[in-house]
Short mmCIF file of C-alpha atoms in Angstrom, two decimals:
data_model
loop_
_atom_site.label_atom_id
_atom_site.label_comp_id
_atom_site.label_asym_id
_atom_site.label_seq_id
_atom_site.Cartn_x
_atom_site.Cartn_y
_atom_site.Cartn_z
CA UNK A 1 4.51 -4.66 -29.97
CA UNK A 2 7.36 -6.43 -31.72
CA UNK A 3 9.23 -9.05 -29.69
CA UNK A 4 11.78 -9.73 -32.46
CA UNK A 5 15.24 -8.17 -32.55
CA UNK A 6 15.86 -4.67 -33.83
CA UNK A 7 16.17 -4.23 -37.58
CA UNK A 8 19.85 -4.08 -38.68
CA UNK A 9 19.22 -1.09 -40.95
CA UNK A 10 19.30 2.11 -38.90
CA UNK A 11 16.84 3.90 -41.19
CA UNK A 12 14.43 0.94 -41.13
CA UNK A 13 14.72 0.65 -37.36
CA UNK A 14 13.95 4.35 -36.88
CA UNK A 15 10.93 4.05 -39.18
CA UNK A 16 9.71 1.06 -37.15
CA UNK A 17 10.15 2.99 -33.90
CA UNK A 18 8.13 5.89 -35.29
CA UNK A 19 5.45 3.49 -36.51
CA UNK A 20 5.13 1.77 -33.13
CA UNK A 21 5.04 5.08 -31.25
CA UNK A 22 2.52 6.53 -33.69
CA UNK A 23 4.78 9.52 -34.30
CA UNK A 24 4.61 10.53 -30.64
CA UNK A 25 6.22 13.95 -30.25
CA UNK A 26 7.88 13.14 -26.92
CA UNK A 27 9.92 10.25 -28.38
CA UNK A 28 13.18 11.94 -29.31
CA UNK A 29 15.52 10.45 -31.95
CA UNK A 30 18.96 12.04 -32.23
CA UNK A 31 21.16 10.82 -35.09
CA UNK A 32 24.94 11.20 -34.99
CA UNK A 33 28.18 9.50 -36.05
CA UNK A 34 30.40 7.73 -33.54
CA UNK A 35 33.65 6.02 -34.52
CA UNK A 36 32.63 6.32 -38.15
CA UNK A 37 29.37 4.40 -37.52
CA UNK A 38 25.94 5.96 -38.00
CA UNK A 39 24.03 5.83 -34.71
CA UNK A 40 20.88 7.16 -33.08
CA UNK A 41 20.14 7.93 -29.45
CA UNK A 42 16.54 7.43 -28.35
CA UNK A 43 14.92 8.88 -25.25
CA UNK A 44 11.60 10.21 -24.01
CA UNK A 45 11.26 13.93 -23.39
CA UNK A 46 10.67 14.79 -19.76
CA UNK A 47 11.93 11.40 -18.54
CA UNK A 48 15.68 12.06 -18.85
CA UNK A 49 18.16 14.69 -17.75
CA UNK A 50 19.43 16.68 -20.75
CA UNK A 51 22.62 17.70 -18.94
CA UNK A 52 23.42 14.10 -17.97
CA UNK A 53 22.90 12.90 -21.55
CA UNK A 54 25.18 15.62 -22.89
CA UNK A 55 27.98 15.15 -20.36
CA UNK A 56 27.93 11.38 -19.85
CA UNK A 57 26.81 10.06 -23.23
CA UNK A 58 27.08 12.47 -26.16
CA UNK A 59 30.51 13.90 -25.34
CA UNK A 60 32.24 10.53 -24.65
CA UNK A 61 30.51 8.66 -27.50
CA UNK A 62 31.19 11.28 -30.17
CA UNK A 63 34.87 11.23 -29.19
CA UNK A 64 35.33 7.50 -29.88
CA UNK A 65 38.12 6.77 -32.40
CA UNK A 66 37.42 5.13 -35.76
CA UNK A 67 35.99 1.61 -35.51
CA UNK A 68 35.82 -1.17 -38.11
CA UNK A 69 32.12 -1.91 -37.60
CA UNK A 70 29.18 -1.42 -35.22
CA UNK A 71 30.14 -4.51 -33.24
CA UNK A 72 33.52 -2.97 -32.52
CA UNK A 73 31.79 0.26 -31.50
CA UNK A 74 29.59 -1.58 -29.01
CA UNK A 75 32.60 -3.44 -27.65
CA UNK A 76 34.53 -0.20 -27.19
CA UNK A 77 31.62 1.45 -25.35
CA UNK A 78 31.13 -1.54 -23.06
CA UNK A 79 34.81 -2.04 -22.25
CA UNK A 80 36.33 1.44 -22.37
CA UNK A 81 33.52 3.79 -21.32
CA UNK A 82 31.56 3.82 -18.09
CA UNK A 83 28.59 5.84 -19.29
CA UNK A 84 26.12 4.56 -16.71
CA UNK A 85 26.02 2.04 -13.89
CA UNK A 86 22.53 0.89 -14.92
CA UNK A 87 22.94 -0.68 -18.39
CA UNK A 88 20.32 -3.29 -19.28
CA UNK A 89 20.35 -5.05 -22.65
CA UNK A 90 17.98 -4.09 -25.47
CA UNK A 91 17.13 -6.90 -27.86
CA UNK A 92 13.61 -6.04 -29.04
CA UNK A 93 11.29 -3.08 -29.48
CA UNK A 94 9.18 -4.02 -26.47
CA UNK A 95 12.20 -3.69 -24.17
CA UNK A 96 13.33 -0.55 -26.00
CA UNK A 97 10.07 1.30 -25.37
CA UNK A 98 9.80 0.08 -21.79
CA UNK A 99 13.26 1.45 -21.05
CA UNK A 100 12.92 4.84 -22.74
CA UNK A 101 9.57 5.28 -20.97
CA UNK A 102 11.38 4.57 -17.70
CA UNK A 103 13.99 7.29 -18.18
CA UNK A 104 16.69 5.39 -20.08
CA UNK A 105 18.51 6.51 -23.22
CA UNK A 106 19.00 3.77 -25.83
CA UNK A 107 21.76 3.81 -28.45
CA UNK A 108 21.26 1.88 -31.69
CA UNK A 109 23.76 1.58 -34.52
CA UNK A 110 23.80 0.68 -38.23
CA UNK A 111 24.11 -3.07 -38.71
CA UNK A 112 23.22 -4.14 -35.15
CA UNK A 113 20.07 -5.98 -34.02
CA UNK A 114 20.45 -4.85 -30.42
CA UNK A 115 20.96 -1.63 -28.53
CA UNK A 116 22.76 -0.21 -25.51
CA UNK A 117 20.70 1.37 -22.73
CA UNK A 118 21.90 3.89 -20.16
CA UNK A 119 20.09 5.01 -17.03
CA UNK A 120 19.85 8.81 -17.22
CA UNK A 121 16.57 9.39 -15.39
CA UNK A 122 15.71 12.99 -14.81
CA UNK A 123 11.94 13.12 -14.43
CA UNK A 124 10.30 15.18 -11.72
CA UNK A 125 9.39 13.28 -8.56
CA UNK A 126 8.19 14.02 -5.06
CA UNK A 127 10.88 14.07 -2.42
CA UNK A 128 10.89 12.09 0.80
CA UNK A 129 8.29 13.52 3.14
CA UNK A 130 6.59 12.62 6.40
CA UNK A 131 3.93 9.90 5.98
CA UNK A 132 0.42 11.33 5.99
CA UNK A 133 -1.44 8.20 7.11
CA UNK A 134 0.88 6.61 9.70
CA UNK A 135 1.89 9.36 12.06
CA UNK A 136 4.22 8.76 14.98
CA UNK A 137 5.96 10.83 17.63
CA UNK A 138 9.22 9.13 18.55
CA UNK A 139 10.23 7.46 15.26
CA UNK A 140 11.55 8.58 11.89
CA UNK A 141 9.57 11.08 9.84
CA UNK A 142 10.35 9.63 6.42
CA UNK A 143 7.84 7.92 4.18
CA UNK A 144 7.85 6.17 0.86
CA UNK A 145 7.61 8.19 -2.35
CA UNK A 146 6.23 7.42 -5.81
CA UNK A 147 9.71 6.50 -7.11
CA UNK A 148 10.51 2.84 -6.57
CA UNK A 149 14.31 3.32 -6.65
CA UNK A 150 14.13 5.86 -3.82
CA UNK A 151 11.94 3.49 -1.82
CA UNK A 152 14.42 0.66 -2.36
CA UNK A 153 17.26 2.88 -1.17
CA UNK A 154 15.35 3.81 1.99
CA UNK A 155 14.97 0.14 2.86
CA UNK A 156 18.60 -0.64 2.02
CA UNK A 157 19.79 2.28 4.15
CA UNK A 158 18.04 0.80 7.18
CA UNK A 159 18.84 -2.86 6.51
CA UNK A 160 22.46 -3.07 5.38
CA UNK A 161 22.50 -6.85 5.66
CA UNK A 162 23.58 -8.83 2.56
CA UNK A 163 20.67 -11.16 3.35
CA UNK A 164 18.24 -8.49 2.12
CA UNK A 165 17.14 -9.40 -1.41
CA UNK A 166 15.33 -7.10 -3.84
CA UNK A 167 13.96 -8.66 -7.02
CA UNK A 168 12.69 -6.40 -9.80
CA UNK A 169 9.69 -7.57 -11.82
CA UNK A 170 7.70 -5.94 -14.62
CA UNK A 171 3.91 -6.34 -14.60
CA UNK A 172 1.08 -4.90 -16.67
CA UNK A 173 0.84 -5.57 -20.40
CA UNK A 174 0.32 -1.85 -21.09
CA UNK A 175 1.80 -0.02 -18.11
CA UNK A 176 4.96 -2.19 -17.76
CA UNK A 177 5.10 -1.20 -14.10
CA UNK A 178 8.19 -2.05 -12.07
CA UNK A 179 7.56 -4.15 -8.96
CA UNK A 180 10.13 -5.03 -6.33
CA UNK A 181 9.99 -8.13 -4.14
CA UNK A 182 11.79 -7.47 -0.84
CA UNK A 183 12.65 -10.18 1.68
CA UNK A 184 15.38 -11.52 3.95
CA UNK A 185 16.59 -14.71 2.30
CA UNK A 186 17.68 -16.25 5.61
CA UNK A 187 14.23 -15.74 7.17
CA UNK A 188 11.78 -16.53 4.37
CA UNK A 189 11.42 -20.16 3.21
CA UNK A 190 12.00 -20.79 -0.48
CA UNK A 191 8.61 -22.48 -0.74
CA UNK A 192 6.86 -19.30 0.41
CA UNK A 193 8.76 -17.18 -2.11
CA UNK A 194 7.85 -19.58 -4.91
CA UNK A 195 4.17 -19.34 -3.98
CA UNK A 196 4.31 -15.54 -3.92
CA UNK A 197 6.05 -15.45 -7.30
CA UNK A 198 3.39 -17.74 -8.74
CA UNK A 199 0.70 -15.44 -7.35
CA UNK A 200 2.30 -12.44 -9.05
CA UNK A 201 2.71 -14.41 -12.27
CA UNK A 202 -1.08 -14.64 -12.35
CA UNK A 203 -1.25 -10.85 -12.49
CA UNK A 204 -2.69 -10.56 -15.99
CA UNK A 205 -3.94 -6.97 -15.80
CA UNK A 206 -3.12 -4.37 -18.43
CA UNK A 207 -1.94 -1.85 -15.84
CA UNK A 208 -0.71 -1.81 -12.25
CA UNK A 209 -1.50 1.68 -10.99
CA UNK A 210 -1.86 1.07 -7.25
CA UNK A 211 -1.41 -1.58 -4.59
CA UNK A 212 -5.07 -2.49 -5.03
CA UNK A 213 -4.18 -4.13 -8.35
CA UNK A 214 -1.87 -6.70 -6.74
CA UNK A 215 -3.34 -7.27 -3.27
CA UNK A 216 -6.15 -9.58 -4.50
CA UNK A 217 -3.50 -11.85 -6.03
CA UNK A 218 -1.62 -12.03 -2.72
CA UNK A 219 -4.70 -12.82 -0.63
CA UNK A 220 -6.71 -16.02 -0.36
CA UNK A 221 -9.52 -16.98 -2.73
CA UNK A 222 -12.23 -17.27 -0.07
CA UNK A 223 -14.22 -14.32 1.25
CA UNK A 224 -12.49 -12.62 4.16
CA UNK A 225 -13.77 -9.55 5.97
CA UNK A 226 -10.32 -8.26 6.89
CA UNK A 227 -7.28 -7.88 4.65
CA UNK A 228 -4.68 -10.63 4.92
CA UNK A 229 -2.22 -8.52 2.91
CA UNK A 230 -1.28 -5.30 4.66
CA UNK A 231 0.16 -1.99 3.50
CA UNK A 232 2.52 0.55 4.99
CA UNK A 233 4.01 3.84 3.88
CA UNK A 234 6.82 3.83 6.43
CA UNK A 235 10.25 2.34 5.59
CA UNK A 236 11.05 1.69 9.25
CA UNK A 237 7.83 -0.26 9.77
CA UNK A 238 8.49 -2.27 6.62
CA UNK A 239 12.03 -3.10 7.75
CA UNK A 240 10.73 -4.41 11.08
CA UNK A 241 8.34 -6.69 9.20
CA UNK A 242 11.09 -7.93 6.88
CA UNK A 243 13.18 -8.86 9.90
CA UNK A 244 10.24 -10.94 11.16
CA UNK A 245 10.27 -12.96 7.94
CA UNK A 246 7.60 -11.20 5.93
CA UNK A 247 7.69 -10.38 2.22
CA UNK A 248 7.04 -6.92 0.79
CA UNK A 249 6.10 -5.76 -2.69
CA UNK A 250 6.92 -2.23 -3.84
CA UNK A 251 5.06 -0.74 -6.80
CA UNK A 252 6.56 2.03 -8.91
CA UNK A 253 4.39 5.14 -8.71
CA UNK A 254 2.82 4.18 -5.37
CA UNK A 255 4.06 5.43 -1.96
CA UNK A 256 2.92 2.25 -0.21
CA UNK A 257 4.32 -1.25 0.18
CA UNK A 258 2.23 -4.41 0.32
CA UNK A 259 3.26 -6.83 3.09
CA UNK A 260 2.37 -10.52 3.43
CA UNK A 261 1.44 -12.25 5.60
CA UNK A 262 -0.58 -9.86 7.74
CA UNK A 263 -1.94 -10.69 11.20
CA UNK A 264 -5.00 -9.27 12.94
CA UNK A 265 -3.02 -8.10 15.97
CA UNK A 266 -0.79 -5.90 13.79
CA UNK A 267 -3.64 -3.43 13.29
CA UNK A 268 -3.34 -2.49 16.96
CA UNK A 269 0.44 -1.99 16.94
CA UNK A 270 2.40 1.14 16.07
CA UNK A 271 6.08 1.98 15.97
CA UNK A 272 5.66 4.27 18.97
CA UNK A 273 4.78 1.25 21.12
CA UNK A 274 8.47 0.36 21.19
CA UNK A 275 9.56 3.87 22.16
CA UNK A 276 7.54 3.95 25.38
CA UNK A 277 7.70 1.95 28.58
CA UNK A 278 5.96 -1.43 28.32
CA UNK A 279 3.18 -0.51 30.75
CA UNK A 280 2.16 2.50 28.66
CA UNK A 281 2.36 0.52 25.41
CA UNK A 282 0.11 -2.15 26.94
CA UNK A 283 -2.37 0.52 28.03
CA UNK A 284 -2.52 1.97 24.51
CA UNK A 285 -3.00 -1.45 22.93
CA UNK A 286 -5.83 -2.37 25.28
CA UNK A 287 -7.36 1.01 24.54
CA UNK A 288 -7.29 0.21 20.82
CA UNK A 289 -8.91 -3.21 21.28
CA UNK A 290 -11.66 -1.59 23.37
CA UNK A 291 -12.09 1.15 20.76
CA UNK A 292 -12.41 -1.47 18.01
CA UNK A 293 -15.23 -3.29 19.82
CA UNK A 294 -16.92 -0.02 20.74
CA UNK A 295 -16.75 1.26 17.17
CA UNK A 296 -18.55 -1.71 15.63
CA UNK A 297 -20.97 -2.66 18.43
CA UNK A 298 -21.98 0.44 20.41
CA UNK A 299 -24.82 1.67 18.11
CA UNK A 300 -26.20 -1.86 17.78
CA UNK A 301 -26.12 -2.47 21.53
CA UNK A 302 -27.83 0.87 22.13
CA UNK A 303 -30.63 -0.01 19.72
CA UNK A 304 -30.95 -3.58 21.02
CA UNK A 305 -31.09 -2.61 24.70
CA UNK A 306 -33.50 0.31 24.31
CA UNK A 307 -35.83 -1.59 21.96
CA UNK A 308 -35.70 -5.15 23.36
CA UNK A 309 -33.86 -5.31 26.68
CA UNK A 310 -34.66 -2.20 28.76
CA UNK A 311 -34.36 -4.31 31.94
CA UNK A 312 -30.57 -4.11 31.53
CA UNK A 313 -30.69 -0.39 32.34
CA UNK A 314 -31.38 1.22 35.68
CA UNK A 315 -34.65 3.11 35.91
CA UNK A 316 -33.09 6.58 35.85
CA UNK A 317 -31.08 5.96 32.69
CA UNK A 318 -33.98 4.18 31.03
CA UNK A 319 -36.39 7.06 31.67
CA UNK A 320 -33.79 9.52 30.37
CA UNK A 321 -33.44 7.60 27.10
CA UNK A 322 -37.19 7.11 26.72
CA UNK A 323 -37.79 10.81 27.26
CA UNK A 324 -35.25 11.67 24.57
CA UNK A 325 -36.41 9.05 22.06
CA UNK A 326 -40.14 9.72 22.29
CA UNK A 327 -39.65 13.12 20.65
CA UNK A 328 -37.97 11.60 17.58
CA UNK A 329 -40.33 10.73 14.70
CA UNK A 330 -38.12 7.87 13.46
CA UNK A 331 -37.23 4.51 14.94
CA UNK A 332 -33.90 4.11 16.71
CA UNK A 333 -32.46 1.99 13.90
CA UNK A 334 -33.56 4.50 11.25
CA UNK A 335 -32.12 7.37 13.28
CA UNK A 336 -28.82 5.57 13.69
CA UNK A 337 -28.59 4.66 10.02
CA UNK A 338 -29.34 8.25 9.06
CA UNK A 339 -26.66 9.61 11.42
CA UNK A 340 -24.01 7.10 10.33
CA UNK A 341 -24.67 7.54 6.62
CA UNK A 342 -24.61 11.32 6.94
CA UNK A 343 -21.25 11.08 8.70
CA UNK A 344 -19.85 8.90 5.91
CA UNK A 345 -21.07 11.38 3.30
CA UNK A 346 -19.50 14.31 5.16
CA UNK A 347 -16.24 12.40 5.61
CA UNK A 348 -16.13 11.41 1.94
CA UNK A 349 -16.74 15.00 0.89
CA UNK A 350 -13.93 16.18 3.14
CA UNK A 351 -11.53 13.61 1.68
CA UNK A 352 -12.35 14.20 -2.00
CA UNK A 353 -12.54 17.99 -1.97
CA UNK A 354 -9.36 20.11 -2.14
CA UNK A 355 -7.67 20.31 1.26
CA UNK A 356 -8.38 24.01 1.95
CA UNK A 357 -12.07 23.39 1.23
CA UNK A 358 -12.46 19.83 2.47
CA UNK A 359 -11.54 20.50 6.10
CA UNK A 360 -13.86 23.49 6.35
CA UNK A 361 -16.72 21.62 4.69
CA UNK A 362 -16.37 18.67 7.09
CA UNK A 363 -16.40 20.86 10.21
CA UNK A 364 -19.17 23.19 9.09
CA UNK A 365 -21.35 20.37 7.74
CA UNK A 366 -20.97 18.35 10.92
CA UNK A 367 -21.84 21.28 13.17
CA UNK A 368 -24.77 22.56 11.12
CA UNK A 369 -26.35 19.20 10.29
CA UNK A 370 -25.84 17.77 13.78
CA UNK A 371 -27.23 20.85 15.52
CA UNK A 372 -30.17 21.12 13.12
CA UNK A 373 -31.01 17.41 13.44
CA UNK A 374 -31.10 17.57 17.25
CA UNK A 375 -32.97 20.89 17.48
CA UNK A 376 -35.58 19.75 14.98
CA UNK A 377 -36.13 16.53 16.92
CA UNK A 378 -35.13 14.37 13.97
CA UNK A 379 -32.39 12.66 16.03
CA UNK A 380 -32.21 12.35 19.80
CA UNK A 381 -29.24 13.70 21.71
CA UNK A 382 -28.26 10.33 23.31
CA UNK A 383 -28.31 8.60 19.92
CA UNK A 384 -26.17 11.30 18.33
CA UNK A 385 -23.74 10.97 21.23
CA UNK A 386 -23.57 7.19 20.78
CA UNK A 387 -23.01 7.57 17.04
CA UNK A 388 -20.26 10.17 17.51
CA UNK A 389 -18.52 8.03 20.12
CA UNK A 390 -18.65 5.00 17.82
CA UNK A 391 -17.17 6.97 14.93
CA UNK A 392 -14.47 8.46 17.16
CA UNK A 393 -13.45 5.01 18.40
CA UNK A 394 -13.19 3.85 14.79
CA UNK A 395 -10.56 6.51 14.14
CA UNK A 396 -8.34 5.04 16.88
CA UNK A 397 -7.64 2.04 14.63
CA UNK A 398 -7.42 3.66 11.17
CA UNK A 399 -6.14 0.52 9.42
CA UNK A 400 -9.48 -1.22 10.05
CA UNK A 401 -11.73 1.78 9.40
CA UNK A 402 -13.20 0.50 6.08
CA UNK A 403 -14.16 -2.83 7.65
CA UNK A 404 -15.46 -1.18 10.83
CA UNK A 405 -17.68 1.15 8.79
CA UNK A 406 -19.51 -1.75 7.16
CA UNK A 407 -19.57 -3.91 10.30
CA UNK A 408 -21.03 -1.03 12.31
CA UNK A 409 -24.00 -0.83 9.94
CA UNK A 410 -24.38 -4.62 9.81
CA UNK A 411 -24.40 -4.93 13.62
CA UNK A 412 -26.89 -2.07 13.86
CA UNK A 413 -29.34 -3.81 11.54
CA UNK A 414 -28.87 -7.13 13.38
CA UNK A 415 -29.42 -5.48 16.76
CA UNK A 416 -32.48 -3.62 15.55
CA UNK A 417 -34.00 -6.78 14.09
CA UNK A 418 -33.20 -9.41 16.74
CA UNK A 419 -31.86 -7.53 19.72
CA UNK A 420 -28.82 -8.80 21.61
CA UNK A 421 -29.40 -12.22 20.07
CA UNK A 422 -28.88 -10.72 16.61
CA UNK A 423 -25.75 -8.91 17.75
CA UNK A 424 -24.36 -12.13 19.27
CA UNK A 425 -25.22 -14.14 16.16
CA UNK A 426 -23.43 -11.71 13.86
CA UNK A 427 -20.48 -11.48 16.26
CA UNK A 428 -20.08 -15.27 16.09
CA UNK A 429 -20.19 -15.17 12.28
CA UNK A 430 -17.53 -12.44 12.17
CA UNK A 431 -15.38 -14.31 14.68
CA UNK A 432 -15.58 -17.51 12.63
CA UNK A 433 -14.58 -15.58 9.50
CA UNK A 434 -11.61 -14.00 11.27
CA UNK A 435 -10.44 -17.29 12.79
CA UNK A 436 -10.68 -19.15 9.48
CA UNK A 437 -8.79 -16.48 7.51
CA UNK A 438 -5.27 -17.36 6.39
CA UNK A 439 -2.76 -16.36 3.75
CA UNK A 440 -0.08 -18.72 2.41
CA UNK A 441 -0.71 -20.99 5.38
CA UNK A 442 -0.36 -18.25 8.03
CA UNK A 443 -3.46 -17.99 10.30
CA UNK A 444 -4.77 -14.43 10.46
CA UNK A 445 -5.46 -14.70 14.20
CA UNK A 446 -2.00 -15.97 15.20
CA UNK A 447 -0.63 -16.09 17.86
CA UNK A 448 -4.04 -16.22 19.60
CA UNK A 449 -5.38 -19.04 17.44
CA UNK A 450 -3.52 -21.29 17.10
CA UNK A 451 -1.87 -20.30 20.36
CA UNK A 452 1.87 -19.60 20.18
CA UNK A 453 3.45 -18.57 23.48
CA UNK A 454 6.54 -16.99 21.86
CA UNK A 455 4.38 -14.59 19.89
CA UNK A 456 2.25 -13.48 22.83
CA UNK A 457 4.97 -11.20 24.13
CA UNK A 458 4.12 -8.58 21.51
CA UNK A 459 0.32 -8.70 21.16
CA UNK A 460 -2.03 -7.79 24.02
CA UNK A 461 1.08 -7.04 26.06
CA UNK A 462 4.48 -5.78 25.03
CA UNK A 463 7.52 -7.21 26.73
CA UNK A 464 10.70 -5.24 27.24
CA UNK A 465 12.88 -4.45 24.23
CA UNK A 466 15.77 -6.50 25.63
CA UNK A 467 13.65 -9.64 25.66
CA UNK A 468 12.10 -8.93 22.26
CA UNK A 469 15.43 -8.25 20.55
CA UNK A 470 17.11 -11.52 21.46
CA UNK A 471 14.31 -13.98 20.85
CA UNK A 472 15.01 -14.42 17.08
CA UNK A 473 11.30 -14.54 16.28
CA UNK A 474 9.94 -14.92 12.72
CA UNK A 475 6.37 -15.37 11.50
CA UNK A 476 7.38 -18.77 10.11
CA UNK A 477 6.61 -20.09 13.61
CA UNK A 478 2.93 -19.43 12.85
CA UNK A 479 2.95 -21.36 9.58
CA UNK A 480 0.69 -24.41 9.37
#
């Protein structure tokens, strides 16, 4: 696309616009005369509000008195008319098409190599609704939408501080997607912001259609099991992270925000923790840590103990398990893999199918397949119980579910091959990977490792709100 200025001839410029757009039928070109100067108003059908264009642009512009030249017309519009509060400059065709495809109307005039743009967006968008993936009881019930300006306003409405900075960027050589960097300038070091900007400058993709397109550029280069760049669809959660000195990236068209840096302990925290008494919040957090370990290690420990270490069980329990397993034609590891993979297939079908069908398919498939597998002797009842409990515990910490799914299978294979030794060996490898993970110099396991006493008041335990509010904590204290 042309990076040079607009052609001074109005007819030639319109021909060039039609050539670049390939004669696209949704690119509307309206010619008219304003102040004695031949002009054209460009917009994209479906992206603008027809009533706003008529009332705020056409009516005032067509009523402009006679002008000497196009430069005088532009000066009159800029100085005498307030047609729109959002008025970026248009100096080339690349900018022109990016703006009209974003809901702007662009005015070009005979003899000028630039244009005037006016924000008159009127495209259909989803309203603010309750987040579907981060439910809570005591907090707000508003989530991000697919419109970046609405998301920015939700953050600004909650953080009215002048220290809140929002920088708009454009990424994607084809999509020209708007990104927004959000941070508190008094809490984020300039060096960190420069590193994040450099990371985003390396975003050389043709399109940015989801947060998955930018997260790899915000994470470290080495292999890490867990994500060091988090996401959230809740404005209130994002605001709390901004106050702690984190940086967020909003993507136009995506109802999620990417947050860096992310810590391991954050996966076990929710906004409701701060609405309850500390003792109940601590109980819930410990429950989540226990559920995390149970989700990834229970099937492997079951296989390892029954196959290699039966002496760890009392005789009654051991005989019960042996009696159940001897009827199954498959090994314990094979049974477990079959049960876990079948669950993942049922879950994936429930997610991808239409909602009215997906829920019914998941329930019916689980009941029929589970009952048939047990009655036919293909899977033992204790093993199915262990598998179901492991899967249920994984749902307690939904942010880590993808990682837990893979780790559960890996631990199962290790336990089936080497017993408890294999489980311990893999656990050490995972622990080393977690402890060595970092993003922009922030250790993923902080404040546990390296130990920071000020940060421990909101991890395994949760201190009272009065103490948390006045400590002035930021994640910069974890930086190494």
